[in-house]
XYZ file of N, CA and C in Angstrom:
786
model
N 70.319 -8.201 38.002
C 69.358 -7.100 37.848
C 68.383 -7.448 36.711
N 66.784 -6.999 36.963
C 66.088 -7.551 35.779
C 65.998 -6.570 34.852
N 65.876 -6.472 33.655
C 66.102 -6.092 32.700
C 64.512 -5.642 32.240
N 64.477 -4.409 31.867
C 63.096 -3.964 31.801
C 62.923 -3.959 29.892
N 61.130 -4.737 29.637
C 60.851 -4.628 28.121
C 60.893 -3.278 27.759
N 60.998 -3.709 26.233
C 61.333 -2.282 25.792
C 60.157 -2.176 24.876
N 59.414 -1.235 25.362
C 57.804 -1.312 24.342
C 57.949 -0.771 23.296
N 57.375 -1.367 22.231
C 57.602 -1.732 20.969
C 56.264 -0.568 20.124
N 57.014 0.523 19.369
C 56.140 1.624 18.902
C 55.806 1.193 17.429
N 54.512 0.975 17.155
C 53.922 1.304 15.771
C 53.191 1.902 15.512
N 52.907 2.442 14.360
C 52.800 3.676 13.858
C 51.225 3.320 12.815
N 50.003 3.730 13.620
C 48.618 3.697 13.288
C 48.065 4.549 11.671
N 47.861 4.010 10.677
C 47.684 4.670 9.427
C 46.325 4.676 9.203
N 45.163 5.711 9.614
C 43.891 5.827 9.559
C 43.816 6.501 8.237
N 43.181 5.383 7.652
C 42.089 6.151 6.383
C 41.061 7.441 6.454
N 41.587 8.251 5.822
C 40.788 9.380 5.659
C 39.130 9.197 5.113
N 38.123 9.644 5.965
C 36.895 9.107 5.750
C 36.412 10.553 5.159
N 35.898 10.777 4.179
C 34.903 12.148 3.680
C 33.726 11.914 3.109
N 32.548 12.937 2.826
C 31.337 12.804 2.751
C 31.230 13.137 0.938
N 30.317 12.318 0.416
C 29.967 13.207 -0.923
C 28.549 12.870 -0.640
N 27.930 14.069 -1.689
C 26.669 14.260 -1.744
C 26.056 14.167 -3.275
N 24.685 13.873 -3.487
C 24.160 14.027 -5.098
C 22.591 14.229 -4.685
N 22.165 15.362 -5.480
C 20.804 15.307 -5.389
C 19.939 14.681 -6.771
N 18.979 14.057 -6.273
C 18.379 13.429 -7.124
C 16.756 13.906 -7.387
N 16.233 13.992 -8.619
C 15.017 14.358 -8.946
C 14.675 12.788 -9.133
N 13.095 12.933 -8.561
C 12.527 11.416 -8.095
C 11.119 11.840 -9.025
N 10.845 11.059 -10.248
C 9.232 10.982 -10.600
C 8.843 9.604 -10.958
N 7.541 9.675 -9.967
C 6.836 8.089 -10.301
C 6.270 7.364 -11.193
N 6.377 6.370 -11.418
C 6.040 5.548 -12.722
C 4.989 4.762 -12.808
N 4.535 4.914 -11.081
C 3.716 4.007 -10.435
C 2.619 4.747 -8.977
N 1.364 4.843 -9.262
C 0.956 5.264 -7.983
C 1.855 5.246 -6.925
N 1.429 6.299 -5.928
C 2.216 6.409 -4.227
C 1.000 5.801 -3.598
N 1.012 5.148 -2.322
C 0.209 4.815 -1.218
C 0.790 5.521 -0.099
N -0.235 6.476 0.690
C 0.374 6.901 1.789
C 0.065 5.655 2.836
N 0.479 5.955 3.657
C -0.032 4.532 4.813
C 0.379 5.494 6.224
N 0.211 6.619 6.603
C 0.734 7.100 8.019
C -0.426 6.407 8.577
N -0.168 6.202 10.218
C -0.897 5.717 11.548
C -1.615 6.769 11.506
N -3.023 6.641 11.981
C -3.425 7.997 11.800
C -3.432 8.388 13.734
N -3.969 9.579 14.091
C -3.562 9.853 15.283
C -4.777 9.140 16.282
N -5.630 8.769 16.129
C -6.509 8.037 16.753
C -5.900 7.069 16.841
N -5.316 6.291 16.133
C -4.519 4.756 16.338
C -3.500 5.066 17.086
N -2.681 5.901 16.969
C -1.563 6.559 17.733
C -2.193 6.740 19.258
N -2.964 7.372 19.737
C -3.442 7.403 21.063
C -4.095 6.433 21.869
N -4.952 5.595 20.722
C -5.561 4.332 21.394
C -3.711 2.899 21.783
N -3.131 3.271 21.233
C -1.875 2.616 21.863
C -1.220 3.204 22.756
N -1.072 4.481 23.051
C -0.830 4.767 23.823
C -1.336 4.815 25.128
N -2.666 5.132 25.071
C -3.304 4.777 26.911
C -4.380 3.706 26.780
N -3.940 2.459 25.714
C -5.009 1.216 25.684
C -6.249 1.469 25.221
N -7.033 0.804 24.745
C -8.316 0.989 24.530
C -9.060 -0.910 25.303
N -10.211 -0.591 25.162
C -11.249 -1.422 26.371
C -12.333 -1.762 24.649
N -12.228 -3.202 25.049
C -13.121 -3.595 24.177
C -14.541 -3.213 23.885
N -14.631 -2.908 22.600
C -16.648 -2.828 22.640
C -17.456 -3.263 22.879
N -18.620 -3.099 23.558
C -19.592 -3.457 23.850
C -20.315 -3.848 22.422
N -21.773 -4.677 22.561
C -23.040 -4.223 21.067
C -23.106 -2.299 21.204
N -23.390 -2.428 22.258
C -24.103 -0.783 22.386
C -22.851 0.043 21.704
N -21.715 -0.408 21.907
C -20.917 0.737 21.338
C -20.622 0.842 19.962
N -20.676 -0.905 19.659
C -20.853 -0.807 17.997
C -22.057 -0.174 17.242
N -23.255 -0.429 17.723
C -24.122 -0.085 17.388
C -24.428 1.217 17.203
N -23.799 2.674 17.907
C -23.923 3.933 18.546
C -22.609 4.474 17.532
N -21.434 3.755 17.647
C -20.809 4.226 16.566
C -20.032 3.966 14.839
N -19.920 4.705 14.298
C -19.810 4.422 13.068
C -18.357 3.499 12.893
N -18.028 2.397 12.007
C -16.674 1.260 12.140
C -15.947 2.287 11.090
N -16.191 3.461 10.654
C -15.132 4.114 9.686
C -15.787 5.463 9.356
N -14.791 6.057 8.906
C -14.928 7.717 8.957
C -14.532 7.777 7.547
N -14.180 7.672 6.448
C -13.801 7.529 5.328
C -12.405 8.439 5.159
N -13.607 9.944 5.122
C -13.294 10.799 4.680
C -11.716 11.498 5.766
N -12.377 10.993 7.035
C -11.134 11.179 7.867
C -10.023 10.531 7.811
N -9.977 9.201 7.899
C -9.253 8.367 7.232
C -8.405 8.858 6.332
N -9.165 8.918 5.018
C -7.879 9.570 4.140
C -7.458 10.430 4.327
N -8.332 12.188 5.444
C -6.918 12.817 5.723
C -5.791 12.489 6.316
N -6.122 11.663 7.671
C -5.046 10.874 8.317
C -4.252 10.197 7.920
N -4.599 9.987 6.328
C -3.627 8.624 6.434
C -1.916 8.992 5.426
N -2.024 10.722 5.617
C -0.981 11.538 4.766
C -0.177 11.865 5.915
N 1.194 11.859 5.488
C 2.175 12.683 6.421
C 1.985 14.206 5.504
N 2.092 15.276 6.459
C 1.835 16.635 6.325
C 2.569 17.577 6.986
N 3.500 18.682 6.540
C 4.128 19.641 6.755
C 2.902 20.799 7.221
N 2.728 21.231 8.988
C 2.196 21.859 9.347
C 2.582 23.120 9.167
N 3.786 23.520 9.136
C 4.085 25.459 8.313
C 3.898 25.105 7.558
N 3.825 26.514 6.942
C 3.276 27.090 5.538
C 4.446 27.811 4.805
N 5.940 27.120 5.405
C 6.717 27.426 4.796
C 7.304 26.871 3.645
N 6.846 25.555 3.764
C 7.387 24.664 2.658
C 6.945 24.660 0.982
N 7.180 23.858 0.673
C 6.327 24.195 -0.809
C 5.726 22.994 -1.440
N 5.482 22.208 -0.338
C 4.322 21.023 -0.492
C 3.885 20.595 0.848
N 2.475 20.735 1.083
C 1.526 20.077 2.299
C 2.196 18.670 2.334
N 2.367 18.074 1.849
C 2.477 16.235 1.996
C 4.040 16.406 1.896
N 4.165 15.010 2.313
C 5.640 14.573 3.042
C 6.265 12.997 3.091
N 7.247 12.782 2.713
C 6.938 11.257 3.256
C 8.844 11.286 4.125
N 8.703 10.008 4.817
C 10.039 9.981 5.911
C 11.192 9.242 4.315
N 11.922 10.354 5.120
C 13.138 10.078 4.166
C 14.024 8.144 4.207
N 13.814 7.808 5.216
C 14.448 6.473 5.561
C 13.801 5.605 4.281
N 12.808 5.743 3.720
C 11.758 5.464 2.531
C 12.827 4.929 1.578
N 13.476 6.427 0.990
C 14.289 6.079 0.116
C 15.766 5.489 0.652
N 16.506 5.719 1.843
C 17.097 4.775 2.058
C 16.987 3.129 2.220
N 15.988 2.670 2.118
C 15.770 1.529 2.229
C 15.170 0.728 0.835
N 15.387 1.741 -0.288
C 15.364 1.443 -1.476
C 16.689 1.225 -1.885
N 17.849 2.103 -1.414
C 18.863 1.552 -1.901
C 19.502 0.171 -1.059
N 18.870 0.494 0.038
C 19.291 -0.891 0.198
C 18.738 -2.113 0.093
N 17.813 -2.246 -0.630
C 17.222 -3.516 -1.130
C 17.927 -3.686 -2.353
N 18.317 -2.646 -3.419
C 18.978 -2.319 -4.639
C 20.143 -3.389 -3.932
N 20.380 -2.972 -3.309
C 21.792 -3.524 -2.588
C 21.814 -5.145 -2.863
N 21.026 -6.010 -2.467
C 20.761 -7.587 -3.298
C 21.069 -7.978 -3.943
N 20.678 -6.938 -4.967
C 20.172 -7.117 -6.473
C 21.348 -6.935 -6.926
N 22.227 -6.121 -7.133
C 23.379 -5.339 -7.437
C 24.725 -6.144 -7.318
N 25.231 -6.830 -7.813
C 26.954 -7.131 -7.661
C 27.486 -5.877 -7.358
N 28.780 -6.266 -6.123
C 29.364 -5.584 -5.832
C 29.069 -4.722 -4.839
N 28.115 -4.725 -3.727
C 27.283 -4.201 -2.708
C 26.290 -5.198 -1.859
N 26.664 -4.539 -0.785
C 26.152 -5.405 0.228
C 24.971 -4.041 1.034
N 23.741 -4.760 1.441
C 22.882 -4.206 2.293
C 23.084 -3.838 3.667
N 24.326 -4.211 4.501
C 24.702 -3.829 5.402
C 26.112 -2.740 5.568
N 26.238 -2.298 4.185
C 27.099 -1.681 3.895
C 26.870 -0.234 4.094
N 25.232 -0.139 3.200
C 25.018 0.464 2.393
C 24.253 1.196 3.683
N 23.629 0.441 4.652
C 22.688 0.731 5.778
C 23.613 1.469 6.635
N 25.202 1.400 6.423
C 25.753 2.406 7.530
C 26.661 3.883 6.950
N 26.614 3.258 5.449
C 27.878 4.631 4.803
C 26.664 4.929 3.837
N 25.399 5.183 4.330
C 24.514 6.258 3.198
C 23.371 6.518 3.860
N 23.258 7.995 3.614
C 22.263 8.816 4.548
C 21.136 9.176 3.698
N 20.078 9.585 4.035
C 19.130 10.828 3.222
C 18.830 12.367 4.520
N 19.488 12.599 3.887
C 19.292 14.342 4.349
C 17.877 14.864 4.835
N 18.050 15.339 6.045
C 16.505 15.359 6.858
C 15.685 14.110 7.102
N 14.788 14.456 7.960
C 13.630 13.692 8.783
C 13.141 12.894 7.565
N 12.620 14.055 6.704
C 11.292 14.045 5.659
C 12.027 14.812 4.470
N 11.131 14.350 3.613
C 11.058 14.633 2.004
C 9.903 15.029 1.358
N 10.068 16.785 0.855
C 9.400 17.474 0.239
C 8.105 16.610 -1.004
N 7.319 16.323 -0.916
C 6.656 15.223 -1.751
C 5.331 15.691 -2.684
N 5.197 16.338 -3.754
C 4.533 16.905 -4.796
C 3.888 15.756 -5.570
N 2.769 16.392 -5.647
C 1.652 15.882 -6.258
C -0.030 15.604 -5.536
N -1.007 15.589 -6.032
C -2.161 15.289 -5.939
C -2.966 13.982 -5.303
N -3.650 14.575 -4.038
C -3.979 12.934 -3.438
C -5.240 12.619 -3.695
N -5.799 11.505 -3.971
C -6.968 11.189 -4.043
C -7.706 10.067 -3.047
N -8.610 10.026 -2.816
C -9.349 9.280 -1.820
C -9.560 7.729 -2.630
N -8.651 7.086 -1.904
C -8.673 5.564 -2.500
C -9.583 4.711 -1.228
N -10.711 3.756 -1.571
C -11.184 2.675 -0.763
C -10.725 1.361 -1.038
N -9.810 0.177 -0.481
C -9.861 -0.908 -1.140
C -10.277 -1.559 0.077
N -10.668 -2.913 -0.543
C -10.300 -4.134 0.753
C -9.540 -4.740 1.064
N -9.105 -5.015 2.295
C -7.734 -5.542 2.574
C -8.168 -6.952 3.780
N -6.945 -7.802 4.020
C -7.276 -8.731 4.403
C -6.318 -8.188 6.179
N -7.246 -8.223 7.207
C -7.020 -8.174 8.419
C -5.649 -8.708 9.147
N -4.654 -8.330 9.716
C -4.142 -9.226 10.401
C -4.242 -9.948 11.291
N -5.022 -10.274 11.697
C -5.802 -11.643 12.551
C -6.105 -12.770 11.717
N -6.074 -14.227 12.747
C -5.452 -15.352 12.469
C -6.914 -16.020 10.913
N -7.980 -14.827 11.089
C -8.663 -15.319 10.195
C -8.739 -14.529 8.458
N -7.694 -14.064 8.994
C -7.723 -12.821 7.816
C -8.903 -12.060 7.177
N -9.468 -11.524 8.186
C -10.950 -10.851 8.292
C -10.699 -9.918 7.237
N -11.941 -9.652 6.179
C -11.501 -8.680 5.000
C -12.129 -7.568 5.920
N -11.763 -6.070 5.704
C -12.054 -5.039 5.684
C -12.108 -4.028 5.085
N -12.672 -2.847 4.992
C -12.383 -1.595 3.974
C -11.281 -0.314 4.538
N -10.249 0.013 3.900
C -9.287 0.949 4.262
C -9.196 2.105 2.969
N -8.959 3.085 4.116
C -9.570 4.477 2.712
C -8.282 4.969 3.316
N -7.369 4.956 2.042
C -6.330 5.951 2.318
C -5.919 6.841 1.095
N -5.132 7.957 0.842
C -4.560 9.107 0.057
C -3.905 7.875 -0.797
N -3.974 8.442 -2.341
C -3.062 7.471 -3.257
C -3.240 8.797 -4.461
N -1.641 9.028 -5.061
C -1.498 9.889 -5.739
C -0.837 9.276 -6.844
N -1.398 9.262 -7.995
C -1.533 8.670 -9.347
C -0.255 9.474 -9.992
N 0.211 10.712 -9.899
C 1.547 11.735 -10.477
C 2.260 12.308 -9.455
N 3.448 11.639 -8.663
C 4.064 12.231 -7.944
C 5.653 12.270 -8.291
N 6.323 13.378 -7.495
C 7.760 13.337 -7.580
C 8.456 14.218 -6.400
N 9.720 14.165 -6.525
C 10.032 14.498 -4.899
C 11.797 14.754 -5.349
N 12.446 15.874 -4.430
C 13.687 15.732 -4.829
C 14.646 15.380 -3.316
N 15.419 14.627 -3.849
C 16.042 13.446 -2.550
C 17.556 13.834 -2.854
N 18.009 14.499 -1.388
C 19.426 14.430 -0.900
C 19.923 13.378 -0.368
N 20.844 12.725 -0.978
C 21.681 11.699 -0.289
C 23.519 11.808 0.052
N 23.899 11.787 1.060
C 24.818 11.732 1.575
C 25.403 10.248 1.722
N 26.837 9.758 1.475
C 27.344 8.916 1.615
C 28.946 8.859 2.216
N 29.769 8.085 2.344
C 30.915 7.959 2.943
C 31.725 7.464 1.800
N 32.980 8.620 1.139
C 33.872 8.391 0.537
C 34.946 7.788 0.960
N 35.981 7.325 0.430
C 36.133 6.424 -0.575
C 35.245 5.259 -1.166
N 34.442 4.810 -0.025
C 33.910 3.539 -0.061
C 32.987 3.765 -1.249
N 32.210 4.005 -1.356
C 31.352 4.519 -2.333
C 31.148 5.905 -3.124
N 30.542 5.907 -4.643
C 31.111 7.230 -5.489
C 29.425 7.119 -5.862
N 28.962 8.628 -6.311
C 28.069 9.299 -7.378
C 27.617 7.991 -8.141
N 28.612 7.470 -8.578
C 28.061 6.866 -9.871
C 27.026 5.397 -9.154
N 27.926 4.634 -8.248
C 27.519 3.477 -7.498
C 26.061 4.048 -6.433
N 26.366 5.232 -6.011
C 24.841 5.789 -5.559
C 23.422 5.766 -6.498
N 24.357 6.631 -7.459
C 22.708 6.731 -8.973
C 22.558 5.037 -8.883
N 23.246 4.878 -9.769
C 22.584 3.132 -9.578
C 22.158 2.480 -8.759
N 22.300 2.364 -7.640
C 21.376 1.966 -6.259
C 19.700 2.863 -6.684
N 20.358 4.201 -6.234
C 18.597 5.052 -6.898
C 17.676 4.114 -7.948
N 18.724 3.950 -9.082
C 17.870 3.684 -10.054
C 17.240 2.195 -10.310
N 18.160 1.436 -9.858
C 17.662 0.369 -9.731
C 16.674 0.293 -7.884
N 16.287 0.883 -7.040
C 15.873 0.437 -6.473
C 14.227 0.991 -6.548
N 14.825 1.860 -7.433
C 13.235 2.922 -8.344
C 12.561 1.486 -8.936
N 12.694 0.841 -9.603
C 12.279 -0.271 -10.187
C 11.805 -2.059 -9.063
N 12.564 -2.053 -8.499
C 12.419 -3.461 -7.762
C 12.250 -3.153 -6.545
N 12.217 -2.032 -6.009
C 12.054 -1.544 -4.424
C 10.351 -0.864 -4.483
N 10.428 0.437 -4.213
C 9.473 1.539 -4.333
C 9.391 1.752 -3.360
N 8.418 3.246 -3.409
C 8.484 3.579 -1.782
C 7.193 3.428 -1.441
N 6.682 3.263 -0.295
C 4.691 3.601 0.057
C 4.618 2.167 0.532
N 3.210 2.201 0.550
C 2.505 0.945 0.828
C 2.379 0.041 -0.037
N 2.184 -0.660 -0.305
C 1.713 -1.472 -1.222
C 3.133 -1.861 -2.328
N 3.785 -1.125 -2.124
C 4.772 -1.191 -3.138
C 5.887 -2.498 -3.814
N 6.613 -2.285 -4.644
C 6.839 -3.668 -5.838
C 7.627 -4.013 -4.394
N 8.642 -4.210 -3.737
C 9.525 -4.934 -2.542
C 8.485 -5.720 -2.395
N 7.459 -5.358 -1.680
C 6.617 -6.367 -0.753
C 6.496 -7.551 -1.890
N 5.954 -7.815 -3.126
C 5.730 -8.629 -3.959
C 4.450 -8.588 -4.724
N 3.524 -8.219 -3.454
C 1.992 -8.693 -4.318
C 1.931 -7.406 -5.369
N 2.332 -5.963 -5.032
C 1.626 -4.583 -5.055
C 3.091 -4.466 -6.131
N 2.307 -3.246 -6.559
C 3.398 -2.898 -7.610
C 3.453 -1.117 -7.195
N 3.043 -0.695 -6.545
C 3.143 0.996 -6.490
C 4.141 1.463 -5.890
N 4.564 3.297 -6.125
C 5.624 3.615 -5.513
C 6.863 3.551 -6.460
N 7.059 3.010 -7.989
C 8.193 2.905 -8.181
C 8.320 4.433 -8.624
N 9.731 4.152 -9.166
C 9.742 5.851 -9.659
C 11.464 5.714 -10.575
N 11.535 6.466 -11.451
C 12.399 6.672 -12.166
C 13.657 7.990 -11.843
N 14.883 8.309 -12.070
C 15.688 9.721 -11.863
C 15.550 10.425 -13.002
N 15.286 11.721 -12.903
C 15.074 12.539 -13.957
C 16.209 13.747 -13.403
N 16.262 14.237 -14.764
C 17.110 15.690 -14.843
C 16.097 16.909 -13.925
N 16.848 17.717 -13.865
C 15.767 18.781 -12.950
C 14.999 19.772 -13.983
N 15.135 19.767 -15.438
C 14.811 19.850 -16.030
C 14.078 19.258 -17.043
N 13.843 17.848 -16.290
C 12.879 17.203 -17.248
C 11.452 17.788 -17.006
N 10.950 17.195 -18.406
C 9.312 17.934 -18.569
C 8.743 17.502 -17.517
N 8.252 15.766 -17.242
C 7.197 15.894 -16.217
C 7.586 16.112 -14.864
N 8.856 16.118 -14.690
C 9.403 16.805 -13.322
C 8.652 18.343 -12.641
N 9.252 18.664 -14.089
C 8.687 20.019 -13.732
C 7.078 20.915 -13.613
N 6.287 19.858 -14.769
C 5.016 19.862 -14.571
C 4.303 19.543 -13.276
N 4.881 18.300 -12.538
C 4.344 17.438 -11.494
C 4.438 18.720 -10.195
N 6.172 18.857 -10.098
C 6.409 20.150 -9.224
C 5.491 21.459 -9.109
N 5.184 22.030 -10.901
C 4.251 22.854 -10.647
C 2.859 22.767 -10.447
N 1.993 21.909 -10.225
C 1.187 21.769 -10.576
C 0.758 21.186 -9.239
N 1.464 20.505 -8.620
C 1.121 19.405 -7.282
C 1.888 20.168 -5.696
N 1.741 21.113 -5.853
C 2.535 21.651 -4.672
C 1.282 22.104 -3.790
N 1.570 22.548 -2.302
C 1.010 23.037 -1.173
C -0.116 23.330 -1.454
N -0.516 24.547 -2.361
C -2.089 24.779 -2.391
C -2.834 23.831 -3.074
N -2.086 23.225 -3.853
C -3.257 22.123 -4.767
C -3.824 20.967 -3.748
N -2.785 20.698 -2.748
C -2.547 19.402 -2.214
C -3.528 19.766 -0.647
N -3.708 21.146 -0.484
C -4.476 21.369 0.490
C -6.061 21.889 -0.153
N -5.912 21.794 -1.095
C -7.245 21.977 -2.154
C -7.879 20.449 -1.778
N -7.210 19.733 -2.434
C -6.988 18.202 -2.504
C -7.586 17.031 -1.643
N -7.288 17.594 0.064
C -7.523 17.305 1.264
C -8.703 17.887 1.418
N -9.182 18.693 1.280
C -10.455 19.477 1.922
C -11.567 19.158 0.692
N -11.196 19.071 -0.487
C -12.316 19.088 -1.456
C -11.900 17.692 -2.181
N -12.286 16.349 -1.389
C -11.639 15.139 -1.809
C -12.001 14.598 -2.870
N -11.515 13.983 -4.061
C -11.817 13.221 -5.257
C -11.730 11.864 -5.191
N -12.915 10.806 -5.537
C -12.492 9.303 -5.801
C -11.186 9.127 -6.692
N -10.482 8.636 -6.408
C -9.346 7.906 -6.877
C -9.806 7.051 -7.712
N -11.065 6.500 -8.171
C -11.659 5.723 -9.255
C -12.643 4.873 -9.113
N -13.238 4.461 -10.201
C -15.088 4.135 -9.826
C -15.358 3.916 -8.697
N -14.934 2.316 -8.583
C -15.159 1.554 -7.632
C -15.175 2.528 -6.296
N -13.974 3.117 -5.896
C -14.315 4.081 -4.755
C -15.741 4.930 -4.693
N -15.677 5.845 -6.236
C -16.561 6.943 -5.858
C -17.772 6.144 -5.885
N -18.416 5.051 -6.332
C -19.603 3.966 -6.182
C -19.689 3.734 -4.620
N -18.596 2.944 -4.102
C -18.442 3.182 -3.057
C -18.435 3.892 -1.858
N -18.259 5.076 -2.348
C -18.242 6.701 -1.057
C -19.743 6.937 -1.306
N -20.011 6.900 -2.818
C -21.431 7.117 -2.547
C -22.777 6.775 -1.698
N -22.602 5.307 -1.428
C -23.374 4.664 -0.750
C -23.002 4.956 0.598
N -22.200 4.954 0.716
C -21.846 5.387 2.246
C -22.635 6.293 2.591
N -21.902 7.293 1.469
C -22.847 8.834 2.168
C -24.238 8.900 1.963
N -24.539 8.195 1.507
C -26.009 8.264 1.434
C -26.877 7.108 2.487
N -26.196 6.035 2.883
C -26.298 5.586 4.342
C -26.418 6.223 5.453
N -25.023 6.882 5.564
C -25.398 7.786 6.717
C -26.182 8.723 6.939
N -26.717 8.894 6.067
C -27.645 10.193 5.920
C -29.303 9.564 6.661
N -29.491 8.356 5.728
C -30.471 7.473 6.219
C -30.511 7.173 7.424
N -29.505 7.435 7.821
C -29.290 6.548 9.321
C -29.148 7.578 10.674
N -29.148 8.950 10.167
C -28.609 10.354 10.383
C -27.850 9.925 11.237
N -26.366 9.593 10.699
C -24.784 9.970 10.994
C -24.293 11.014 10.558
N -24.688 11.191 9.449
C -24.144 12.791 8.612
C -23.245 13.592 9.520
N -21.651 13.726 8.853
C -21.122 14.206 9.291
C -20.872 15.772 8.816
N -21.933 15.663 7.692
C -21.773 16.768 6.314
C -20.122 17.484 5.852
N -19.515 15.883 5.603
C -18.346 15.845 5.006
C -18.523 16.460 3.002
N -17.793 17.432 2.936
C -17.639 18.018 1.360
C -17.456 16.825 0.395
N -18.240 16.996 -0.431
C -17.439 15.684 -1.676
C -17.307 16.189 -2.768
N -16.467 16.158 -4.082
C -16.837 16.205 -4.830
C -16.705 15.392 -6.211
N -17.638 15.197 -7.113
C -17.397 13.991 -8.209
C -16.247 13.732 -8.690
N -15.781 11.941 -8.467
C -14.764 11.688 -9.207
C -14.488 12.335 -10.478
């Protein structure tokens, strides 16, 4: 008679996984660059666009300035919040995980699956100004061009982060924050990439002074003040916007866009 195995029971010991949380007050040390797609770029990818003709260059204007820099802000459409501007929270996750490099004792693929930021977007205070620079094209000739986007010289923002306990504690989080405030940043242009230095930002108490100044002072109505009644971000721009607008005028493009002196 055959003799039947006798299955062999062991006994599965799953680690208990739990969440901790820390909120952090975020103020910058370093200009912000917004950089959103604006929605014209967004639609011309979506149903293609057909190359220009002369006639079409000629008939229309290669930049809108003033539109531009509204577009080029992420923006909280209710009026419930308590700042117009916004930026995507993944921003600051991807500060700690560059921190993550830098850091003994942490790895960037660690950090990319046991740490969250709470919501889409992040509440983002402070004042935008109408920046023009030149930038070098991505095409194979690196064609220079002019790009006018929002750049806010005093900002700060307060950032929920969620993580996965045991693996990581409060303390190993702040330090990711803080060091990635320094060698990361958030925005465009910012210190990660190498060339740009903007975007960094320091942790403050919720009671620190310029926390609380920046908060009061840079919220929803200022920031929709801000947008509608635009300021050069500095000479070179407002030298710059000037001629413009006074081109188009010559040329009657006039869009009779508001300005007012840097």
């Amino acid at each position: 008679m055959a003799l039947k195995a006798k299955a062999e029971v062991s006994e599965v010991s799953i680690l208990e996984i739990s969440q901790g949380e820390v909120r952090f007050a975020v103020v910058g040390t370093s200009p912000f660059y917004f950089n959103r797609m604006s929605e014209k770029a967004k639609r011309t990818l979506l149903l293609g666009g057909r190359k220009k003709t002369e006639a079409d260059k000629a008939a229309n204007l290669k930049h809108h300035p003033v539109e531009e820099y509204r577009d080029s802000v992420y923006r909280w459409t209710e009026n419930t919040r308590p700042t117009r501007l916004k930026i995507p929270s993944p921003s600051f996750k991807g500060v700690m995980s560059t921190a993550a490099l830098v850091l003994p004792g942490t790895r960037k693929t660690e950090i990319g699956r046991l740490v969250w930021v709470v919501d889409q977007y992040v509440d983002f205070y402070g004042i935008p100004q109408l920046s023009m620079d030149i930038v070098r094209s991505a095409d194979m000739a690196r064609t220079p061009d002019v790009r006018t986007r929002a750049k806010v010289r005093e900002w700060a923002c307060l950032v929920t982060v969620r993580f996965v306990q045991p693996n990581l504690t409060v303390k190993g989080i702040s330090n990711l924050m803080a060091a990635g405030g320094i060698v990361a940043g958030v925005g465009d242009y910012r210190q990660e990439k190498g060339k740009g230095n903007f975007g960094q930002f320091r942790l403050a108490d919720l009671d620190d002074e310029e926390f609380r100044r920046i908060k009061a002072e840079g919220g929803r109505e200022a920031q929709d003040d801000a947008l509608e009644n635009y300021v050069a971000y500095d000479p070179d721009t407002a030298e710059l916007l000037d001629w413009f607008s006074a081109e188009i005028v010559r040329l009657g493009r006039d869009k009779s866009n508001k300005k007012e002196a840097a």
